[in-house]
mmCIF file of C-alpha atoms and ligand atoms in Angstrom:
data_model
loop_
_atom_site.group_PDB
_atom_site.id
_atom_site.type_symbol
_atom_site.label_atom_id
_atom_site.label_comp_id
_atom_site.label_asym_id
_atom_site.label_seq_id
_atom_site.Cartn_x
_atom_site.Cartn_y
_atom_site.Cartn_z
ATOM 1 C CA MET A 1064 -0.259 0.229 -0.268
ATOM 2 C CA LYS A 1065 1.286 3.578 -0.937
ATOM 3 C CA LYS A 1066 2.363 5.522 2.099
ATOM 4 C CA LYS A 1067 0.389 8.292 3.240
ATOM 5 C CA LYS A 1068 2.560 11.964 1.878
ATOM 6 C CA ILE A 1069 2.165 14.827 4.865
ATOM 7 C CA ILE A 1070 3.848 18.185 4.154
ATOM 8 C CA VAL A 1071 4.564 19.828 7.469
ATOM 9 C CA GLY A 1072 5.657 23.430 7.359
ATOM 10 C CA ILE A 1073 6.748 25.332 10.449
ATOM 11 C CA CYS A 1074 6.500 28.942 11.118
ATOM 12 C CA GLY A 1075 8.985 31.340 13.178
ATOM 13 C CA SER A 1076 7.403 30.798 16.487
ATOM 14 C CA VAL A 1077 8.896 29.751 19.867
ATOM 15 C CA ALA A 1078 6.598 26.939 19.605
ATOM 16 C CA ALA A 1079 8.975 25.772 16.588
ATOM 17 C CA PHE A 1080 10.929 23.258 18.680
ATOM 18 C CA LYS A 1081 7.673 21.360 19.179
ATOM 19 C CA ALA A 1082 7.121 20.447 15.211
ATOM 20 C CA ILE A 1083 10.884 18.646 15.417
ATOM 21 C CA GLN A 1084 8.777 15.955 17.915
ATOM 22 C CA LEU A 1085 5.933 15.729 15.734
ATOM 23 C CA ILE A 1086 8.054 15.339 12.746
ATOM 24 C CA SER A 1087 9.906 12.699 14.529
ATOM 25 C CA ASP A 1088 6.783 10.888 15.546
ATOM 26 C CA LEU A 1089 5.423 11.178 11.978
ATOM 27 C CA TYR A 1090 8.738 9.644 10.740
ATOM 28 C CA LYS A 1091 8.159 6.572 13.098
ATOM 29 C CA MET A 1092 4.701 6.268 11.799
ATOM 30 C CA ASP A 1093 6.065 5.700 8.435
ATOM 31 C CA TYR A 1094 4.573 8.558 6.407
ATOM 32 C CA GLU A 1095 6.510 10.155 3.491
ATOM 33 C CA LEU A 1096 7.328 13.271 4.745
ATOM 34 C CA GLU A 1097 8.572 16.547 3.260
ATOM 35 C CA VAL A 1098 9.230 19.447 5.720
ATOM 36 C CA VAL A 1099 9.171 23.143 4.617
ATOM 37 C CA MET A 1100 9.984 26.430 6.781
ATOM 38 C CA SER A 1101 9.817 29.872 6.672
ATOM 39 C CA GLU A 1102 13.308 31.890 6.955
ATOM 40 C CA SER A 1103 11.982 32.886 10.634
ATOM 41 C CA ALA A 1104 11.637 29.566 11.735
ATOM 42 C CA SER A 1105 15.022 28.361 10.752
ATOM 43 C CA ARG A 1106 16.014 30.931 13.240
ATOM 44 C CA PHE A 1107 14.123 29.267 16.098
ATOM 45 C CA VAL A 1108 15.307 25.362 14.903
ATOM 46 C CA THR A 1109 17.808 24.574 12.215
ATOM 47 C CA PRO A 1110 16.972 22.657 9.283
ATOM 48 C CA LEU A 1111 19.751 19.967 10.243
ATOM 49 C CA SER A 1112 17.579 19.068 13.452
ATOM 50 C CA ILE A 1113 15.091 18.459 10.849
ATOM 51 C CA GLN A 1114 17.054 17.003 7.820
ATOM 52 C CA SER A 1115 18.498 14.571 10.075
ATOM 53 C CA ILE A 1116 15.315 12.789 11.121
ATOM 54 C CA ILE A 1117 13.728 12.928 7.886
ATOM 55 C CA LYS A 1118 16.944 12.067 5.936
ATOM 56 C CA LYS A 1119 16.142 14.414 3.344
ATOM 57 C CA LYS A 1120 16.163 18.363 2.376
ATOM 58 C CA VAL A 1121 14.488 20.477 4.140
ATOM 59 C CA TYR A 1122 12.969 23.158 1.891
ATOM 60 C CA ILE A 1123 13.182 27.134 3.288
ATOM 61 C CA ASN A 1124 14.214 29.308 0.065
ATOM 62 C CA VAL A 1125 12.213 29.248 -2.974
ATOM 63 C CA PHE A 1126 14.873 30.114 -5.318
ATOM 64 C CA ASP A 1127 17.298 27.301 -3.783
ATOM 65 C CA ASP A 1128 15.206 25.570 -6.296
ATOM 66 C CA ASP A 1129 16.933 22.119 -7.806
ATOM 67 C CA PRO A 1130 17.440 22.833 -11.600
ATOM 68 C CA ASP A 1131 15.286 19.681 -12.527
ATOM 69 C CA LYS A 1132 11.903 20.734 -10.975
ATOM 70 C CA ILE A 1133 9.726 23.547 -9.287
ATOM 71 C CA THR A 1134 10.403 22.612 -6.143
ATOM 72 C CA HIS A 1135 7.339 24.081 -4.208
ATOM 73 C CA ILE A 1136 4.940 22.718 -6.792
ATOM 74 C CA ASP A 1137 6.807 19.446 -6.862
ATOM 75 C CA ILE A 1138 6.868 18.394 -3.494
ATOM 76 C CA VAL A 1139 3.063 18.920 -2.978
ATOM 77 C CA LYS A 1140 2.504 16.721 -5.764
ATOM 78 C CA ASN A 1141 0.462 13.349 -4.541
ATOM 79 C CA ALA A 1142 0.269 14.755 -1.009
ATOM 80 C CA ASP A 1143 -2.487 13.664 1.150
ATOM 81 C CA LEU A 1144 -2.125 16.272 3.874
ATOM 82 C CA PHE A 1145 -0.406 19.624 4.341
ATOM 83 C CA ILE A 1146 -0.106 20.845 8.201
ATOM 84 C CA ILE A 1147 1.600 24.026 9.183
ATOM 85 C CA VAL A 1148 2.915 23.788 12.707
ATOM 86 C CA PRO A 1149 3.108 25.838 14.196
ATOM 87 C CA ALA A 1150 1.170 28.482 12.200
ATOM 88 C CA THR A 1151 2.016 32.238 13.033
ATOM 89 C CA ALA A 1152 -0.340 34.914 12.813
ATOM 90 C CA ASN A 1153 1.742 36.269 9.955
ATOM 91 C CA THR A 1154 1.477 33.143 7.942
ATOM 92 C CA ILE A 1155 -2.130 32.687 8.723
ATOM 93 C CA ALA A 1156 -2.642 35.967 7.431
ATOM 94 C CA LYS A 1157 -0.864 35.315 4.259
ATOM 95 C CA ILE A 1158 -2.453 32.003 3.488
ATOM 96 C CA THR A 1159 -6.032 33.650 3.613
ATOM 97 C CA TYR A 1160 -5.025 35.878 0.938
ATOM 98 C CA GLY A 1161 -3.261 33.616 -1.152
ATOM 99 C CA LEU A 1162 -0.029 35.019 -0.420
ATOM 100 C CA SER A 1163 2.908 32.974 -1.967
ATOM 101 C CA ASP A 1164 5.758 35.037 -0.928
ATOM 102 C CA ASN A 1165 8.119 32.192 0.440
ATOM 103 C CA MET A 1166 8.346 28.337 0.168
ATOM 104 C CA LEU A 1167 6.186 27.726 2.728
ATOM 105 C CA THR A 1168 3.230 30.008 1.668
ATOM 106 C CA ALA A 1169 3.996 29.220 -2.306
ATOM 107 C CA SER A 1170 3.647 25.628 -1.559
ATOM 108 C CA PHE A 1171 0.799 25.728 0.720
ATOM 109 C CA LEU A 1172 -1.147 27.865 -2.293
ATOM 110 C CA ALA A 1173 0.260 25.160 -4.728
ATOM 111 C CA ALA A 1174 -1.087 22.082 -2.613
ATOM 112 C CA THR A 1175 -4.635 20.406 -3.484
ATOM 113 C CA CYS A 1176 -4.526 18.174 -0.701
ATOM 114 C CA THR A 1177 -6.403 18.509 2.634
ATOM 115 C CA LYS A 1178 -4.968 21.518 4.475
ATOM 116 C CA MET A 1179 -4.808 21.711 8.319
ATOM 117 C CA ILE A 1180 -2.955 24.708 10.582
ATOM 118 C CA ALA A 1181 -2.235 24.261 14.498
ATOM 119 C CA PRO A 1182 -1.591 28.252 15.657
ATOM 120 C CA ALA A 1183 0.924 29.208 18.229
ATOM 121 C CA MET A 1184 1.417 32.989 19.281
ATOM 122 C CA ASN A 1185 0.947 35.371 22.048
ATOM 123 C CA VAL A 1186 -2.753 35.600 23.336
ATOM 124 C CA HIS A 1187 -3.131 39.636 21.937
ATOM 125 C CA MET A 1188 -2.068 38.499 18.828
ATOM 126 C CA TYR A 1189 -4.397 35.074 18.599
ATOM 127 C CA GLU A 1190 -7.586 37.289 20.070
ATOM 128 C CA ASN A 1191 -7.155 40.346 17.809
ATOM 129 C CA GLN A 1192 -10.076 40.753 15.878
ATOM 130 C CA VAL A 1193 -7.904 40.472 12.345
ATOM 131 C CA THR A 1194 -6.533 37.134 13.702
ATOM 132 C CA GLN A 1195 -9.909 35.831 14.319
ATOM 133 C CA LYS A 1196 -11.432 36.885 11.088
ATOM 134 C CA ASN A 1197 -8.173 35.387 9.222
ATOM 135 C CA ILE A 1198 -8.587 31.969 11.228
ATOM 136 C CA GLN A 1199 -12.537 32.304 10.377
ATOM 137 C CA LYS A 1200 -11.773 32.691 6.717
ATOM 138 C CA CYS A 1201 -9.404 29.772 6.687
ATOM 139 C CA LYS A 1202 -12.041 27.551 8.171
ATOM 140 C CA ASP A 1203 -14.212 28.757 5.476
ATOM 141 C CA LEU A 1204 -12.071 27.803 2.795
ATOM 142 C CA GLY A 1205 -12.117 24.194 4.354
ATOM 143 C CA ILE A 1206 -8.552 24.340 6.112
ATOM 144 C CA MET A 1207 -8.695 22.416 9.228
ATOM 145 C CA PHE A 1208 -7.990 24.101 12.175
ATOM 146 C CA ILE A 1209 -6.265 22.859 15.176
ATOM 147 C CA GLU A 1210 -7.319 25.095 18.356
ATOM 148 C CA PRO A 1211 -4.266 26.334 20.794
ATOM 149 C CA THR A 1212 -4.551 25.630 24.467
ATOM 150 C CA SER A 1213 -4.419 28.061 27.514
ATOM 151 C CA GLY A 1214 -1.725 28.816 29.627
ATOM 152 C CA LEU A 1215 1.320 30.390 30.511
ATOM 153 C CA LEU A 1216 2.996 31.777 26.993
ATOM 154 C CA ALA A 1217 6.839 32.320 26.078
ATOM 155 C CA CYS A 1218 6.214 35.855 26.535
ATOM 156 C CA GLY A 1219 5.097 35.687 30.118
ATOM 157 C CA ASP A 1220 1.302 36.454 29.461
ATOM 158 C CA THR A 1221 -0.981 33.946 30.199
ATOM 159 C CA GLY A 1222 -3.868 33.227 27.829
ATOM 160 C CA LYS A 1223 -4.742 31.173 24.434
ATOM 161 C CA GLY A 1224 -1.842 30.688 22.158
ATOM 162 C CA LYS A 1225 0.077 27.923 22.960
ATOM 163 C CA LEU A 1226 0.517 24.831 20.357
ATOM 164 C CA ALA A 1227 -2.236 22.268 21.069
ATOM 165 C CA ASN A 1228 -0.646 19.142 22.231
ATOM 166 C CA GLN A 1229 1.033 16.483 20.660
ATOM 167 C CA GLU A 1230 -1.050 13.849 20.964
ATOM 168 C CA ASP A 1231 -4.401 16.178 19.925
ATOM 169 C CA ILE A 1232 -2.553 17.048 16.809
ATOM 170 C CA LEU A 1233 -1.389 13.240 15.896
ATOM 171 C CA SER A 1234 -5.401 12.644 16.349
ATOM 172 C CA TYR A 1235 -6.339 15.315 13.677
ATOM 173 C CA ILE A 1236 -3.904 13.957 11.427
ATOM 174 C CA GLU A 1237 -5.187 10.122 12.086
ATOM 175 C CA TYR A 1238 -8.559 11.548 11.575
ATOM 176 C CA ALA A 1239 -7.746 13.771 8.230
ATOM 177 C CA LEU A 1240 -6.178 10.748 6.757
ATOM 178 C CA SER A 1241 -8.606 8.206 7.656
ATOM 179 C CA PRO A 1242 -11.065 6.897 4.859
ATOM 180 C CA LYS A 1243 -14.642 7.560 5.670
ATOM 181 C CA PRO A 1244 -16.630 4.949 5.346
ATOM 182 C CA LEU A 1245 -18.680 5.313 8.053
ATOM 183 C CA LYS A 1246 -19.687 8.779 7.303
ATOM 184 C CA GLY A 1247 -23.779 9.052 7.963
ATOM 185 C CA LYS A 1248 -23.422 6.259 10.470
ATOM 186 C CA ASN A 1249 -24.258 6.385 14.231
ATOM 187 C CA VAL A 1250 -21.968 4.061 16.265
ATOM 188 C CA LEU A 1251 -22.319 3.430 19.870
ATOM 189 C CA ILE A 1252 -19.255 1.933 21.961
ATOM 190 C CA THR A 1253 -19.242 0.865 25.482
ATOM 191 C CA ALA A 1254 -16.319 0.647 27.227
ATOM 192 C CA GLY A 1255 -14.116 0.253 30.780
ATOM 193 C CA PRO A 1256 -15.400 -1.304 33.570
ATOM 194 C CA THR A 1257 -18.597 -0.530 35.754
ATOM 195 C CA ILE A 1258 -18.290 -0.218 39.791
ATOM 196 C CA GLU A 1259 -21.251 -1.524 41.756
ATOM 197 C CA GLU A 1260 -21.057 0.180 45.047
ATOM 198 C CA ILE A 1261 -21.549 -1.431 48.541
ATOM 199 C CA ASP A 1262 -21.360 1.552 50.649
ATOM 200 C CA PRO A 1263 -19.642 5.000 50.484
ATOM 201 C CA VAL A 1264 -16.381 3.456 50.572
ATOM 202 C CA ARG A 1265 -16.536 0.262 48.920
ATOM 203 C CA TYR A 1266 -17.654 -1.151 45.410
ATOM 204 C CA ILE A 1267 -17.374 -4.306 43.221
ATOM 205 C CA THR A 1268 -15.754 -3.666 39.891
ATOM 206 C CA ASN A 1269 -13.080 -5.366 37.550
ATOM 207 C CA HIS A 1270 -10.039 -5.143 35.802
ATOM 208 C CA SER A 1271 -10.821 -3.191 32.774
ATOM 209 C CA SER A 1272 -8.623 -0.542 31.651
ATOM 210 C CA GLY A 1273 -11.472 0.451 28.509
ATOM 211 C CA LYS A 1274 -8.593 0.857 26.096
ATOM 212 C CA MET A 1275 -9.956 -1.662 23.706
ATOM 213 C CA GLY A 1276 -13.082 0.572 24.047
ATOM 214 C CA TYR A 1277 -11.805 3.878 23.482
ATOM 215 C CA ALA A 1278 -9.945 2.467 20.571
ATOM 216 C CA LEU A 1279 -12.822 1.461 18.749
ATOM 217 C CA ALA A 1280 -14.584 4.676 19.511
ATOM 218 C CA LYS A 1281 -11.457 6.764 18.138
ATOM 219 C CA ALA A 1282 -11.419 4.314 15.211
ATOM 220 C CA ALA A 1283 -15.240 4.981 14.545
ATOM 221 C CA PHE A 1284 -14.872 8.520 14.576
ATOM 222 C CA ASN A 1285 -11.917 8.557 12.389
ATOM 223 C CA LEU A 1286 -13.780 6.249 9.905
ATOM 224 C CA GLY A 1287 -16.662 9.008 9.824
ATOM 225 C CA ALA A 1288 -19.220 7.628 12.115
ATOM 226 C CA THR A 1289 -21.236 9.880 14.487
ATOM 227 C CA THR A 1290 -19.474 8.275 17.572
ATOM 228 C CA THR A 1291 -20.672 7.909 21.165
ATOM 229 C CA LEU A 1292 -19.068 6.651 23.987
ATOM 230 C CA ILE A 1293 -20.625 5.256 27.040
ATOM 231 C CA SER A 1294 -18.085 4.010 29.532
ATOM 232 C CA GLY A 1295 -17.614 3.453 33.020
ATOM 233 C CA PRO A 1296 -14.749 4.649 35.081
ATOM 234 C CA THR A 1297 -11.128 4.840 33.208
ATOM 235 C CA THR A 1298 -8.005 7.008 33.419
ATOM 236 C CA LEU A 1299 -8.012 7.302 29.681
ATOM 237 C CA LYS A 1300 -8.433 10.525 27.348
ATOM 238 C CA VAL A 1301 -11.825 10.882 25.669
ATOM 239 C CA PRO A 1302 -10.608 10.573 21.806
ATOM 240 C CA LEU A 1303 -11.207 13.225 19.529
ATOM 241 C CA GLY A 1304 -14.811 14.246 18.201
ATOM 242 C CA VAL A 1305 -16.346 11.255 20.080
ATOM 243 C CA GLN A 1306 -19.562 12.398 22.279
ATOM 244 C CA PHE A 1307 -18.802 10.851 25.735
ATOM 245 C CA ILE A 1308 -21.229 9.692 28.113
ATOM 246 C CA ALA A 1309 -19.878 8.472 31.839
ATOM 247 C CA VAL A 1310 -21.584 6.074 33.828
ATOM 248 C CA LYS A 1311 -20.467 4.147 36.900
ATOM 249 C CA SER A 1312 -22.798 0.999 37.517
ATOM 250 C CA SER A 1313 -23.822 -1.312 35.030
ATOM 251 C CA LYS A 1314 -27.643 0.119 35.878
ATOM 252 C CA GLU A 1315 -26.527 3.464 34.525
ATOM 253 C CA MET A 1316 -24.764 1.876 31.087
ATOM 254 C CA PHE A 1317 -28.304 0.181 30.797
ATOM 255 C CA GLU A 1318 -30.369 3.077 30.846
ATOM 256 C CA GLN A 1319 -28.129 4.850 28.412
ATOM 257 C CA CYS A 1320 -27.965 2.278 26.129
ATOM 258 C CA LYS A 1321 -31.477 1.693 25.937
ATOM 259 C CA LYS A 1322 -32.049 5.454 25.368
ATOM 260 C CA LEU A 1323 -29.713 5.305 22.470
ATOM 261 C CA TYR A 1324 -29.765 2.092 20.793
ATOM 262 C CA THR A 1325 -32.394 2.607 18.395
ATOM 263 C CA TYR A 1326 -30.638 5.724 16.782
ATOM 264 C CA GLN A 1327 -27.886 3.289 16.090
ATOM 265 C CA ASP A 1328 -26.387 1.650 13.162
ATOM 266 C CA TYR A 1329 -23.317 -0.415 14.977
ATOM 267 C CA ILE A 1330 -23.291 -1.078 18.331
ATOM 268 C CA VAL A 1331 -20.008 -2.488 20.093
ATOM 269 C CA LYS A 1332 -20.032 -3.534 23.441
ATOM 270 C CA ALA A 1333 -16.764 -4.164 24.565
ATOM 271 C CA ALA A 1334 -17.400 -2.800 28.219
ATOM 272 C CA ALA A 1335 -16.586 -5.170 31.292
ATOM 273 C CA VAL A 1336 -19.879 -5.060 32.830
ATOM 274 C CA GLY A 1337 -20.837 -6.346 36.199
ATOM 275 C CA ASP A 1338 -22.863 -9.430 36.476
ATOM 276 C CA TYR A 1339 -24.206 -8.669 40.076
ATOM 277 C CA SER A 1340 -24.719 -5.834 42.589
ATOM 278 C CA PRO A 1341 -24.910 -5.497 46.289
ATOM 279 C CA ILE A 1342 -28.914 -6.171 46.527
ATOM 280 C CA HIS A 1343 -28.712 -3.399 49.555
ATOM 281 C CA TYR A 1344 -26.512 -0.307 49.302
ATOM 282 C CA SER A 1345 -25.238 0.436 52.831
ATOM 283 C CA ASN A 1346 -25.824 4.540 53.288
ATOM 284 C CA GLU A 1347 -23.308 4.266 55.929
ATOM 285 C CA LYS A 1348 -20.047 2.561 56.135
ATOM 286 C CA ILE A 1349 -20.127 -1.340 57.177
ATOM 287 C CA LYS A 1350 -18.172 -1.543 60.039
ATOM 288 C CA LYS A 1351 -15.609 -4.138 60.726
ATOM 289 C CA LYS A 1352 -17.260 -6.938 62.918
ATOM 290 C CA ASP A 1353 -17.476 -10.606 62.631
ATOM 291 C CA SER A 1354 -14.903 -13.151 60.817
ATOM 292 C CA THR A 1355 -16.938 -13.138 57.904
ATOM 293 C CA LEU A 1356 -18.913 -10.977 55.819
ATOM 294 C CA ASN A 1357 -22.250 -11.466 53.422
ATOM 295 C CA ILE A 1358 -22.748 -9.592 50.836
ATOM 296 C CA GLU A 1359 -26.202 -10.405 48.935
ATOM 297 C CA LEU A 1360 -25.883 -10.118 44.989
ATOM 298 C CA LYS A 1361 -28.309 -10.098 42.527
ATOM 299 C CA LYS A 1362 -27.998 -10.539 38.924
ATOM 300 C CA ASN A 1363 -27.741 -7.053 36.822
ATOM 301 C CA GLU A 1364 -29.754 -6.998 33.437
ATOM 302 C CA ASP A 1365 -27.455 -8.265 30.338
ATOM 303 C CA ILE A 1366 -27.184 -5.324 28.330
ATOM 304 C CA LEU A 1367 -26.030 -6.986 25.394
ATOM 305 C CA ALA A 1368 -28.559 -9.596 25.499
ATOM 306 C CA TYR A 1369 -31.265 -6.859 26.028
ATOM 307 C CA LEU A 1370 -29.819 -4.979 22.544
ATOM 308 C CA GLY A 1371 -29.766 -8.606 20.794
ATOM 309 C CA LYS A 1372 -33.295 -9.129 21.497
ATOM 310 C CA HIS A 1373 -34.325 -5.549 20.760
ATOM 311 C CA LYS A 1374 -32.774 -5.071 17.538
ATOM 312 C CA THR A 1375 -33.951 -3.783 14.464
ATOM 313 C CA ASN A 1376 -31.135 -3.073 11.892
ATOM 314 C CA GLN A 1377 -28.508 -2.409 14.082
ATOM 315 C CA LYS A 1378 -25.232 -4.482 13.636
ATOM 316 C CA ILE A 1379 -24.250 -5.599 17.048
ATOM 317 C CA CYS A 1380 -20.863 -6.534 18.248
ATOM 318 C CA GLY A 1381 -20.382 -8.048 21.719
ATOM 319 C CA PHE A 1382 -17.064 -9.186 23.374
ATOM 320 C CA ALA A 1383 -16.254 -12.682 25.385
ATOM 321 C CA MET A 1384 -13.862 -12.528 27.714
ATOM 322 C CA GLU A 1385 -12.924 -16.265 28.822
ATOM 323 C CA THR A 1386 -10.334 -18.124 30.679
ATOM 324 C CA GLU A 1387 -11.488 -21.779 29.352
ATOM 325 C CA ASN A 1388 -13.324 -23.291 26.551
ATOM 326 C CA LEU A 1389 -12.955 -19.964 24.836
ATOM 327 C CA ILE A 1390 -14.663 -20.901 21.297
ATOM 328 C CA GLU A 1391 -17.559 -22.887 22.851
ATOM 329 C CA ASN A 1392 -18.438 -20.066 25.591
ATOM 330 C CA ALA A 1393 -17.946 -17.360 22.954
ATOM 331 C CA THR A 1394 -20.175 -19.021 20.331
ATOM 332 C CA LEU A 1395 -22.713 -19.672 23.101
ATOM 333 C CA LYS A 1396 -22.855 -16.195 23.685
ATOM 334 C CA LEU A 1397 -22.979 -15.102 20.363
ATOM 335 C CA LYS A 1398 -26.030 -17.094 19.670
ATOM 336 C CA SER A 1399 -27.764 -16.262 23.139
ATOM 337 C CA LYS A 1400 -27.060 -12.541 22.923
ATOM 338 C CA ASN A 1401 -28.303 -12.396 19.411
ATOM 339 C CA CYS A 1402 -24.756 -10.943 18.180
ATOM 340 C CA ASP A 1403 -24.084 -10.214 14.779
ATOM 341 C CA MET A 1404 -20.520 -10.596 15.443
ATOM 342 C CA LEU A 1405 -18.234 -11.504 18.641
ATOM 343 C CA VAL A 1406 -14.785 -11.012 19.870
ATOM 344 C CA ALA A 1407 -13.463 -13.599 21.514
ATOM 345 C CA ASN A 1408 -10.446 -13.652 23.952
ATOM 346 C CA SER A 1409 -8.880 -15.648 26.262
ATOM 347 C CA LEU A 1410 -7.374 -13.824 29.390
ATOM 348 C CA LYS A 1411 -4.584 -16.983 29.600
ATOM 349 C CA GLU A 1412 -3.532 -15.943 26.186
ATOM 350 C CA LYS A 1413 -0.097 -14.130 26.267
ATOM 351 C CA GLY A 1414 -0.586 -10.301 25.075
ATOM 352 C CA ALA A 1415 -4.572 -10.532 25.426
ATOM 353 C CA GLY A 1416 -6.548 -9.050 28.257
ATOM 354 C CA PHE A 1417 -7.584 -6.104 30.286
ATOM 355 C CA GLN A 1418 -4.558 -3.769 30.986
ATOM 356 C CA GLY A 1419 -2.091 -4.220 27.902
ATOM 357 C CA ASP A 1420 -2.262 -2.288 24.742
ATOM 358 C CA THR A 1421 -2.205 -5.359 22.658
ATOM 359 C CA ASN A 1422 -4.930 -8.069 22.257
ATOM 360 C CA VAL A 1423 -5.061 -11.766 20.742
ATOM 361 C CA VAL A 1424 -8.542 -12.235 19.546
ATOM 362 C CA THR A 1425 -11.068 -14.626 17.321
ATOM 363 C CA LEU A 1426 -13.658 -12.928 15.727
ATOM 364 C CA LEU A 1427 -17.001 -14.901 15.705
ATOM 365 C CA PHE A 1428 -19.929 -14.876 13.028
ATOM 366 C CA LYS A 1429 -22.969 -16.759 12.594
ATOM 367 C CA ASP A 1430 -21.419 -19.177 10.128
ATOM 368 C CA TYR A 1431 -17.597 -18.914 10.811
ATOM 369 C CA SER A 1432 -14.555 -17.876 12.868
ATOM 370 C CA LYS A 1433 -11.271 -15.972 11.968
ATOM 371 C CA LYS A 1434 -8.544 -16.250 14.401
ATOM 372 C CA LEU A 1435 -6.527 -12.762 14.185
ATOM 373 C CA GLU A 1436 -2.695 -12.516 15.214
ATOM 374 C CA LEU A 1437 -1.236 -10.547 18.573
ATOM 375 C CA MET A 1438 -2.057 -6.762 17.372
ATOM 376 C CA ASP A 1439 -1.961 -3.505 19.010
ATOM 377 C CA LYS A 1440 -5.586 -2.525 20.082
ATOM 378 C CA ASN A 1441 -5.752 0.547 17.700
ATOM 379 C CA LYS A 1442 -5.175 -1.713 14.533
ATOM 380 C CA LEU A 1443 -7.531 -4.492 15.954
ATOM 381 C CA ALA A 1444 -10.155 -1.348 16.738
ATOM 382 C CA TYR A 1445 -10.405 -0.965 12.634
ATOM 383 C CA ILE A 1446 -10.571 -4.480 11.940
ATOM 384 C CA ILE A 1447 -13.344 -4.930 14.080
ATOM 385 C CA LEU A 1448 -15.334 -2.215 12.432
ATOM 386 C CA GLU A 1449 -14.534 -3.223 9.044
ATOM 387 C CA GLU A 1450 -15.469 -6.627 9.914
ATOM 388 C CA LEU A 1451 -18.540 -5.330 11.358
ATOM 389 C CA MET A 1452 -19.547 -3.248 8.547
ATOM 390 C CA LYS A 1453 -19.371 -6.621 6.364
ATOM 391 C CA CYS A 1454 -21.865 -7.917 8.275
ATOM 392 C CA GLY A 1455 -25.119 -8.994 6.854
ATOM 393 C CA GLY A 1456 -24.019 -7.238 3.548
HETATM 394 N N1 CTP B 101 -22.474 -8.092 28.763
HETATM 395 C C1 CTP B 101 -23.657 -7.122 29.069
HETATM 396 N N2 CTP B 101 -24.292 -6.937 30.140
HETATM 397 C C2 CTP B 101 -23.817 -7.811 31.396
HETATM 398 C C3 CTP B 101 -22.869 -8.648 31.013
HETATM 399 C C4 CTP B 101 -22.069 -8.819 30.051
HETATM 400 O O1 CTP B 101 -23.611 -6.008 28.149
HETATM 401 N N3 CTP B 101 -24.536 -7.383 32.348
HETATM 402 C C5 CTP B 101 -21.657 -8.052 27.885
HETATM 403 C C6 CTP B 101 -20.388 -7.299 27.560
HETATM 404 O O2 CTP B 101 -20.248 -6.046 27.365
HETATM 405 C C7 CTP B 101 -19.788 -8.311 26.497
HETATM 406 C C8 CTP B 101 -20.546 -9.251 26.250
HETATM 407 O O3 CTP B 101 -21.633 -9.369 27.306
HETATM 408 O O4 CTP B 101 -19.833 -7.712 25.471
HETATM 409 C C9 CTP B 101 -20.016 -10.915 27.304
HETATM 410 O O5 CTP B 101 -19.712 -10.214 28.624
HETATM 411 P P1 CTP B 101 -18.634 -11.591 29.345
HETATM 412 O O6 CTP B 101 -18.556 -10.859 30.746
HETATM 413 O O7 CTP B 101 -17.675 -12.184 28.598
HETATM 414 O O8 CTP B 101 -19.643 -12.560 29.668
HETATM 415 P P2 CTP B 101 -21.050 -12.762 30.439
HETATM 416 O O9 CTP B 101 -22.181 -12.731 29.523
HETATM 417 O O10 CTP B 101 -21.122 -11.702 31.628
HETATM 418 O O11 CTP B 101 -20.767 -14.160 31.008
HETATM 419 P P3 CTP B 101 -19.880 -15.024 32.247
HETATM 420 O O12 CTP B 101 -19.555 -13.875 32.834
HETATM 421 O O13 CTP B 101 -20.668 -16.101 32.705
HETATM 422 O O14 CTP B 101 -18.922 -15.202 31.192
#
């Protein structure tokens, strides 16, 4: 498969040094890269630093052209994305009006790919009406905009103007480069553990980190879906563009699923839902007394089974976490919960399970199954969604 090609343009801002880390990450992610800098950017960071990372020339001067090509036209050919990071007020103003007075602005004007800017500047420059109007004009021109964050700026002022953080910029890039087969579709993902409270201090939960569910939500959004993530408590950051509903107990998760499932085209139930919860919640802390303590539990609603029973056109994917008889148990769940697809994994397999970044799964369908190799949960998320899209034609 052809590598995606990204052009990175760097402007003269104190934040220019952050572009180096971004370029290094993109390089390791195996994108084809071209880097252009404004003259002033080259005062903040040296082209040599970047050339050493990408192993090719960094372009600054339009008149430095190789004799056999017109560089500012040539380098943007077949590009998939042009991102200016950091983008200064000056360069934003220039691209707004189609100026092309240096290598960066000339190549940006010549590019026909998706374009994106990530500004960084002083808060007053950012908030100035002129800059705001120029930013609006860029958005109207279809240039994607990565909002700067607030904080202490290099000039000593505090306010909005800090370059967005690296992780967010990478998320925007991933979104911009993904195909959109789920455009116009609604996808609901559940993730994380649930917690069932015993008293104000204690609760019953499980080891789910939510990583698989969050990776699915991120992938669904990148593929163009209107994505809702219902999640039990986790430490994870809500993925870019995802509508987020925080819940605690399995009852709360059930209520939210019931409210939303009719609007969905696809539902993926990656959450590790608690099967039982205490019959009585104690309003006061339960004091230590006898040598044993019995907490009576009642069975919770099986959310997936409910959705499987009441579904109309929704395609539903369940999960099965097993410690023995993986395929037999998972096949039973697929059938009894009326799923279109089920992702089965064994806690006993190396690289599978709750907390890690990888998983080893078998995908079960109504009449066949597919064992997948060990892989990163982010990659697996795309495969699960692709397979679910294929279910039922
Ligand atoms: N699930 C659910 N509601 C529950 C329990 C499970 O929606 N009350 C869903 C999970 O989100 C998962 C699937 O059912 O998609 C299977 O969950 P799992 O814990 O593997 O199995 P259980 O059905 O709970 O059965 P058991 O614990 O006996 O293996």
